[in-house]
Amino acid sequence: MIKNDLEYDVTLSCVNKMGRAIAMLERDEDKKNNDPDTWQIHYDGVTSQRQDLQEQVTEYEVLIAHNPKNKIVLQIESMNELSDLLIKARIAFKITQEELAYLCDFTTEQIKLFEDKDYQNASYVDFLAVANALGVEIADGKFIANLDDFFRQRLAHIRLQNHLDDNMKAAS
């Protein structure tokens, strides 16, 4: 899963490089004819990896294009990806790690560590606090994230405070 713009840029670069590698493989008639099994394994491997990365790119682009005022339906493939729901919701709602920390009464460093380790280092209570702040819940068998008014107001407050702090720094 792509978690930020840097990972997005790196993944997009890999997708492009793999596209060029696939094109080169397709043009390699000598390898295709002389060692077709090895060629096919190599081709299938690169094509499969590129497709996986392209799906991650597409998912991230959908998340960053999401209107944060609207709820979002989130999907995961297995329970092992449960923590991805929190990261996806944060990205879709355009909430920074610092802002999420404020909403949950954690430090920015705690949120960063949680996300870096896919919430494996978070307690169940910490996980629930983040899920609650992001409005992640199960409805009709689907994971839905919807920021409620309380957290929207807290978010607006921290953004206003950060804006005022930035203006004061610029003025001095």
PDB file of C-alpha atoms in Angstrom:
ATOM      1  CA  MET A   1       0.000   0.000   0.000  1.00  0.00           C
ATOM      2  CA  ILE A   2       1.242   3.477  -0.883  1.00  0.00           C
ATOM      3  CA  LYS A   3       1.158   5.686   2.229  1.00  0.00           C
ATOM      4  CA  ASN A   4       2.487   9.050   1.022  1.00  0.00           C
ATOM      5  CA  ASP A   5       3.567  11.130  -1.972  1.00  0.00           C
ATOM      6  CA  LEU A   6       7.179   9.943  -1.830  1.00  0.00           C
ATOM      7  CA  GLU A   7       6.117   6.283  -1.989  1.00  0.00           C
ATOM      8  CA  TYR A   8       3.732   7.238  -4.799  1.00  0.00           C
ATOM      9  CA  ASP A   9       6.526   8.840  -6.839  1.00  0.00           C
ATOM     10  CA  VAL A  10       8.865   5.874  -6.319  1.00  0.00           C
ATOM     11  CA  THR A  11       6.146   3.355  -7.200  1.00  0.00           C
ATOM     12  CA  LEU A  12       5.138   5.301 -10.310  1.00  0.00           C
ATOM     13  CA  SER A  13       8.780   5.349 -11.399  1.00  0.00           C
ATOM     14  CA  CYS A  14       8.972   1.552 -10.937  1.00  0.00           C
ATOM     15  CA  VAL A  15       5.781   1.080 -12.967  1.00  0.00           C
ATOM     16  CA  ASN A  16       7.291   3.104 -15.802  1.00  0.00           C
ATOM     17  CA  LYS A  17      10.617   1.225 -15.678  1.00  0.00           C
ATOM     18  CA  MET A  18       8.813  -2.111 -15.671  1.00  0.00           C
ATOM     19  CA  GLY A  19       6.782  -0.966 -18.676  1.00  0.00           C
ATOM     20  CA  ARG A  20      10.022  -0.322 -20.546  1.00  0.00           C
ATOM     21  CA  ALA A  21      11.397  -3.710 -19.414  1.00  0.00           C
ATOM     22  CA  ILE A  22       8.264  -5.453 -20.698  1.00  0.00           C
ATOM     23  CA  ALA A  23       8.607  -3.682 -24.051  1.00  0.00           C
ATOM     24  CA  MET A  24      12.230  -4.838 -24.281  1.00  0.00           C
ATOM     25  CA  LEU A  25      11.226  -8.409 -23.448  1.00  0.00           C
ATOM     26  CA  GLU A  26       8.524  -8.335 -26.094  1.00  0.00           C
ATOM     27  CA  ARG A  27      11.105  -7.261 -28.695  1.00  0.00           C
ATOM     28  CA  ASP A  28      13.626  -9.950 -27.692  1.00  0.00           C
ATOM     29  CA  GLU A  29      12.763 -12.465 -30.411  1.00  0.00           C
ATOM     30  CA  ASP A  30      16.030 -14.361 -29.902  1.00  0.00           C
ATOM     31  CA  LYS A  31      15.211 -15.186 -26.248  1.00  0.00           C
ATOM     32  CA  LYS A  32      11.571 -15.891 -27.105  1.00  0.00           C
ATOM     33  CA  ASN A  33      12.552 -18.443 -29.751  1.00  0.00           C
ATOM     34  CA  ASN A  34      15.638 -20.025 -28.115  1.00  0.00           C
ATOM     35  CA  ASP A  35      14.498 -20.193 -24.482  1.00  0.00           C
ATOM     36  CA  PRO A  36      10.736 -19.673 -24.479  1.00  0.00           C
ATOM     37  CA  ASP A  37      10.142 -21.093 -20.976  1.00  0.00           C
ATOM     38  CA  THR A  38      12.625 -18.739 -19.307  1.00  0.00           C
ATOM     39  CA  TRP A  39      11.375 -15.838 -21.419  1.00  0.00           C
ATOM     40  CA  GLN A  40       7.762 -16.560 -20.381  1.00  0.00           C
ATOM     41  CA  ILE A  41       8.633 -16.831 -16.676  1.00  0.00           C
ATOM     42  CA  HIS A  42      10.533 -13.550 -16.818  1.00  0.00           C
ATOM     43  CA  TYR A  43       7.788 -11.830 -18.803  1.00  0.00           C
ATOM     44  CA  ASP A  44       5.006 -13.096 -16.503  1.00  0.00           C
ATOM     45  CA  GLY A  45       6.938 -12.057 -13.391  1.00  0.00           C
ATOM     46  CA  VAL A  46       7.617  -8.504 -14.527  1.00  0.00           C
ATOM     47  CA  THR A  47       4.088  -8.121 -15.910  1.00  0.00           C
ATOM     48  CA  SER A  48       2.534  -9.371 -12.654  1.00  0.00           C
ATOM     49  CA  GLN A  49       4.687  -7.084 -10.492  1.00  0.00           C
ATOM     50  CA  ARG A  50       3.899  -4.109 -12.714  1.00  0.00           C
ATOM     51  CA  GLN A  51       0.180  -4.830 -12.476  1.00  0.00           C
ATOM     52  CA  ASP A  52       0.355  -5.040  -8.665  1.00  0.00           C
ATOM     53  CA  LEU A  53       2.200  -1.727  -8.453  1.00  0.00           C
ATOM     54  CA  GLN A  54      -0.167  -0.082 -10.961  1.00  0.00           C
ATOM     55  CA  GLU A  55      -3.125  -1.137  -8.795  1.00  0.00           C
ATOM     56  CA  GLN A  56      -1.463   0.517  -5.793  1.00  0.00           C
ATOM     57  CA  VAL A  57      -0.879   3.695  -7.811  1.00  0.00           C
ATOM     58  CA  THR A  58      -4.508   3.737  -8.937  1.00  0.00           C
ATOM     59  CA  GLU A  59      -5.756   3.177  -5.382  1.00  0.00           C
ATOM     60  CA  TYR A  60      -3.602   6.048  -4.054  1.00  0.00           C
ATOM     61  CA  GLU A  61      -4.784   8.360  -6.834  1.00  0.00           C
ATOM     62  CA  VAL A  62      -8.406   7.559  -5.956  1.00  0.00           C
ATOM     63  CA  LEU A  63      -7.716   8.284  -2.272  1.00  0.00           C
ATOM     64  CA  ILE A  64      -5.996  11.630  -2.884  1.00  0.00           C
ATOM     65  CA  ALA A  65      -8.743  12.672  -5.321  1.00  0.00           C
ATOM     66  CA  HIS A  66     -11.482  11.888  -2.784  1.00  0.00           C
ATOM     67  CA  ASN A  67     -13.570  14.804  -1.514  1.00  0.00           C
ATOM     68  CA  PRO A  68     -12.862  14.801   2.243  1.00  0.00           C
ATOM     69  CA  LYS A  69     -16.370  16.081   2.977  1.00  0.00           C
ATOM     70  CA  ASN A  70     -17.845  12.799   1.714  1.00  0.00           C
ATOM     71  CA  LYS A  71     -17.761   9.407   3.363  1.00  0.00           C
ATOM     72  CA  ILE A  72     -15.710   6.736   1.655  1.00  0.00           C
ATOM     73  CA  VAL A  73     -16.133   2.990   1.330  1.00  0.00           C
ATOM     74  CA  LEU A  74     -12.826   1.252   1.999  1.00  0.00           C
ATOM     75  CA  GLN A  75     -11.773  -2.230   0.985  1.00  0.00           C
ATOM     76  CA  ILE A  76      -9.159  -4.661   2.168  1.00  0.00           C
ATOM     77  CA  GLU A  77      -8.348  -8.148   0.907  1.00  0.00           C
ATOM     78  CA  SER A  78      -7.761  -9.775   4.303  1.00  0.00           C
ATOM     79  CA  MET A  79      -7.848  -9.073   8.026  1.00  0.00           C
ATOM     80  CA  ASN A  80      -4.048  -8.723   7.871  1.00  0.00           C
ATOM     81  CA  GLU A  81      -4.668  -5.407   6.088  1.00  0.00           C
ATOM     82  CA  LEU A  82      -7.016  -4.009   8.739  1.00  0.00           C
ATOM     83  CA  SER A  83      -4.545  -1.258   9.603  1.00  0.00           C
ATOM     84  CA  ASP A  84      -4.624  -0.113   5.961  1.00  0.00           C
ATOM     85  CA  LEU A  85      -8.179   1.110   6.567  1.00  0.00           C
ATOM     86  CA  LEU A  86      -6.905   3.778   8.963  1.00  0.00           C
ATOM     87  CA  ILE A  87      -4.174   4.957   6.618  1.00  0.00           C
ATOM     88  CA  LYS A  88      -6.529   4.993   3.626  1.00  0.00           C
ATOM     89  CA  ALA A  89      -9.128   7.002   5.569  1.00  0.00           C
ATOM     90  CA  ARG A  90      -6.498   9.524   6.709  1.00  0.00           C
ATOM     91  CA  ILE A  91      -5.280   9.989   3.135  1.00  0.00           C
ATOM     92  CA  ALA A  92      -8.816  10.260   1.714  1.00  0.00           C
ATOM     93  CA  PHE A  93      -9.773  12.880   4.314  1.00  0.00           C
ATOM     94  CA  LYS A  94      -6.585  14.887   3.576  1.00  0.00           C
ATOM     95  CA  ILE A  95      -5.521  14.672   7.220  1.00  0.00           C
ATOM     96  CA  THR A  96      -1.830  14.906   8.028  1.00  0.00           C
ATOM     97  CA  GLN A  97      -0.202  12.687  10.623  1.00  0.00           C
ATOM     98  CA  GLU A  98       0.150  15.761  12.833  1.00  0.00           C
ATOM     99  CA  GLU A  99      -3.563  16.533  12.541  1.00  0.00           C
ATOM    100  CA  LEU A 100      -4.521  12.925  13.265  1.00  0.00           C
ATOM    101  CA  ALA A 101      -2.295  12.973  16.326  1.00  0.00           C
ATOM    102  CA  TYR A 102      -4.140  16.069  17.548  1.00  0.00           C
ATOM    103  CA  LEU A 103      -7.536  14.442  16.949  1.00  0.00           C
ATOM    104  CA  CYS A 104      -6.523  11.362  18.949  1.00  0.00           C
ATOM    105  CA  ASP A 105      -4.481  13.102  21.659  1.00  0.00           C
ATOM    106  CA  PHE A 106      -1.313  11.325  20.517  1.00  0.00           C
ATOM    107  CA  THR A 107       2.001  12.742  19.422  1.00  0.00           C
ATOM    108  CA  THR A 108       2.866  13.057  15.756  1.00  0.00           C
ATOM    109  CA  GLU A 109       5.714  10.624  16.374  1.00  0.00           C
ATOM    110  CA  GLN A 110       3.263   8.010  17.700  1.00  0.00           C
ATOM    111  CA  ILE A 111       1.075   8.256  14.582  1.00  0.00           C
ATOM    112  CA  LYS A 112       4.133   8.120  12.324  1.00  0.00           C
ATOM    113  CA  LEU A 113       5.402   5.011  14.110  1.00  0.00           C
ATOM    114  CA  PHE A 114       1.955   3.402  14.003  1.00  0.00           C
ATOM    115  CA  GLU A 115       1.727   3.926  10.253  1.00  0.00           C
ATOM    116  CA  ASP A 116       5.347   2.952   9.585  1.00  0.00           C
ATOM    117  CA  LYS A 117       4.712  -0.350  11.364  1.00  0.00           C
ATOM    118  CA  ASP A 118       1.160  -0.805  10.000  1.00  0.00           C
ATOM    119  CA  TYR A 119      -0.249  -0.311  13.528  1.00  0.00           C
ATOM    120  CA  GLN A 120       1.407  -3.514  14.765  1.00  0.00           C
ATOM    121  CA  ASN A 121       2.929  -1.478  17.595  1.00  0.00           C
ATOM    122  CA  ALA A 122      -0.407   0.117  18.550  1.00  0.00           C
ATOM    123  CA  SER A 123      -2.518  -1.226  21.350  1.00  0.00           C
ATOM    124  CA  TYR A 124      -6.092  -2.200  20.636  1.00  0.00           C
ATOM    125  CA  VAL A 125      -7.267   0.935  22.452  1.00  0.00           C
ATOM    126  CA  ASP A 126      -4.919   3.113  20.379  1.00  0.00           C
ATOM    127  CA  PHE A 127      -6.165   1.456  17.189  1.00  0.00           C
ATOM    128  CA  LEU A 128      -9.767   2.112  18.209  1.00  0.00           C
ATOM    129  CA  ALA A 129      -8.990   5.742  19.072  1.00  0.00           C
ATOM    130  CA  VAL A 130      -7.641   6.336  15.562  1.00  0.00           C
ATOM    131  CA  ALA A 131     -10.533   4.426  13.962  1.00  0.00           C
ATOM    132  CA  ASN A 132     -12.993   6.510  15.992  1.00  0.00           C
ATOM    133  CA  ALA A 133     -11.323   9.798  15.028  1.00  0.00           C
ATOM    134  CA  LEU A 134     -11.491   8.827  11.365  1.00  0.00           C
ATOM    135  CA  GLY A 135     -15.050   7.530  11.636  1.00  0.00           C
ATOM    136  CA  VAL A 136     -14.099   4.038  10.412  1.00  0.00           C
ATOM    137  CA  GLU A 137     -16.859   1.532  11.058  1.00  0.00           C
ATOM    138  CA  ILE A 138     -18.548  -1.487   9.519  1.00  0.00           C
ATOM    139  CA  ALA A 139     -21.930  -0.922   7.867  1.00  0.00           C
ATOM    140  CA  ASP A 140     -23.727  -3.544   5.803  1.00  0.00           C
ATOM    141  CA  GLY A 141     -20.558  -5.637   5.710  1.00  0.00           C
ATOM    142  CA  LYS A 142     -18.477  -2.771   4.288  1.00  0.00           C
ATOM    143  CA  PHE A 143     -15.903  -0.552   5.941  1.00  0.00           C
ATOM    144  CA  ILE A 144     -17.116   3.039   5.853  1.00  0.00           C
ATOM    145  CA  ALA A 145     -15.167   6.094   6.980  1.00  0.00           C
ATOM    146  CA  ASN A 146     -17.043   9.294   7.689  1.00  0.00           C
ATOM    147  CA  LEU A 147     -15.648  12.150   9.797  1.00  0.00           C
ATOM    148  CA  ASP A 148     -18.262  13.304  12.246  1.00  0.00           C
ATOM    149  CA  ASP A 149     -18.851  16.962  13.118  1.00  0.00           C
ATOM    150  CA  PHE A 150     -16.904  16.794  16.392  1.00  0.00           C
ATOM    151  CA  PHE A 151     -13.698  15.710  14.654  1.00  0.00           C
ATOM    152  CA  ARG A 152     -14.300  18.065  11.705  1.00  0.00           C
ATOM    153  CA  GLN A 153     -14.452  20.969  14.175  1.00  0.00           C
ATOM    154  CA  ARG A 154     -11.289  19.814  15.953  1.00  0.00           C
ATOM    155  CA  LEU A 155      -9.559  19.492  12.593  1.00  0.00           C
ATOM    156  CA  ALA A 156     -10.666  22.976  11.540  1.00  0.00           C
ATOM    157  CA  HIS A 157      -9.359  24.312  14.860  1.00  0.00           C
ATOM    158  CA  ILE A 158      -5.888  22.784  14.435  1.00  0.00           C
ATOM    159  CA  ARG A 159      -5.695  23.953  10.820  1.00  0.00           C
ATOM    160  CA  LEU A 160      -6.659  27.488  11.847  1.00  0.00           C
ATOM    161  CA  GLN A 161      -4.103  27.407  14.665  1.00  0.00           C
ATOM    162  CA  ASN A 162      -1.383  26.183  12.279  1.00  0.00           C
ATOM    163  CA  HIS A 163      -2.319  28.902   9.780  1.00  0.00           C
ATOM    164  CA  LEU A 164      -2.105  31.578  12.484  1.00  0.00           C
ATOM    165  CA  ASP A 165       1.238  30.187  13.676  1.00  0.00           C
ATOM    166  CA  ASP A 166       2.589  30.257  10.116  1.00  0.00           C
ATOM    167  CA  ASN A 167       1.439  33.860   9.664  1.00  0.00           C
ATOM    168  CA  MET A 168       3.086  34.906  12.930  1.00  0.00           C
ATOM    169  CA  LYS A 169       6.362  33.246  11.864  1.00  0.00           C
ATOM    170  CA  ALA A 170       6.211  34.970   8.477  1.00  0.00           C
ATOM    171  CA  ALA A 171       5.565  38.349  10.098  1.00  0.00           C
ATOM    172  CA  SER A 172       8.556  38.116  12.425  1.00  0.00           C
TER     173      SER A 172
END
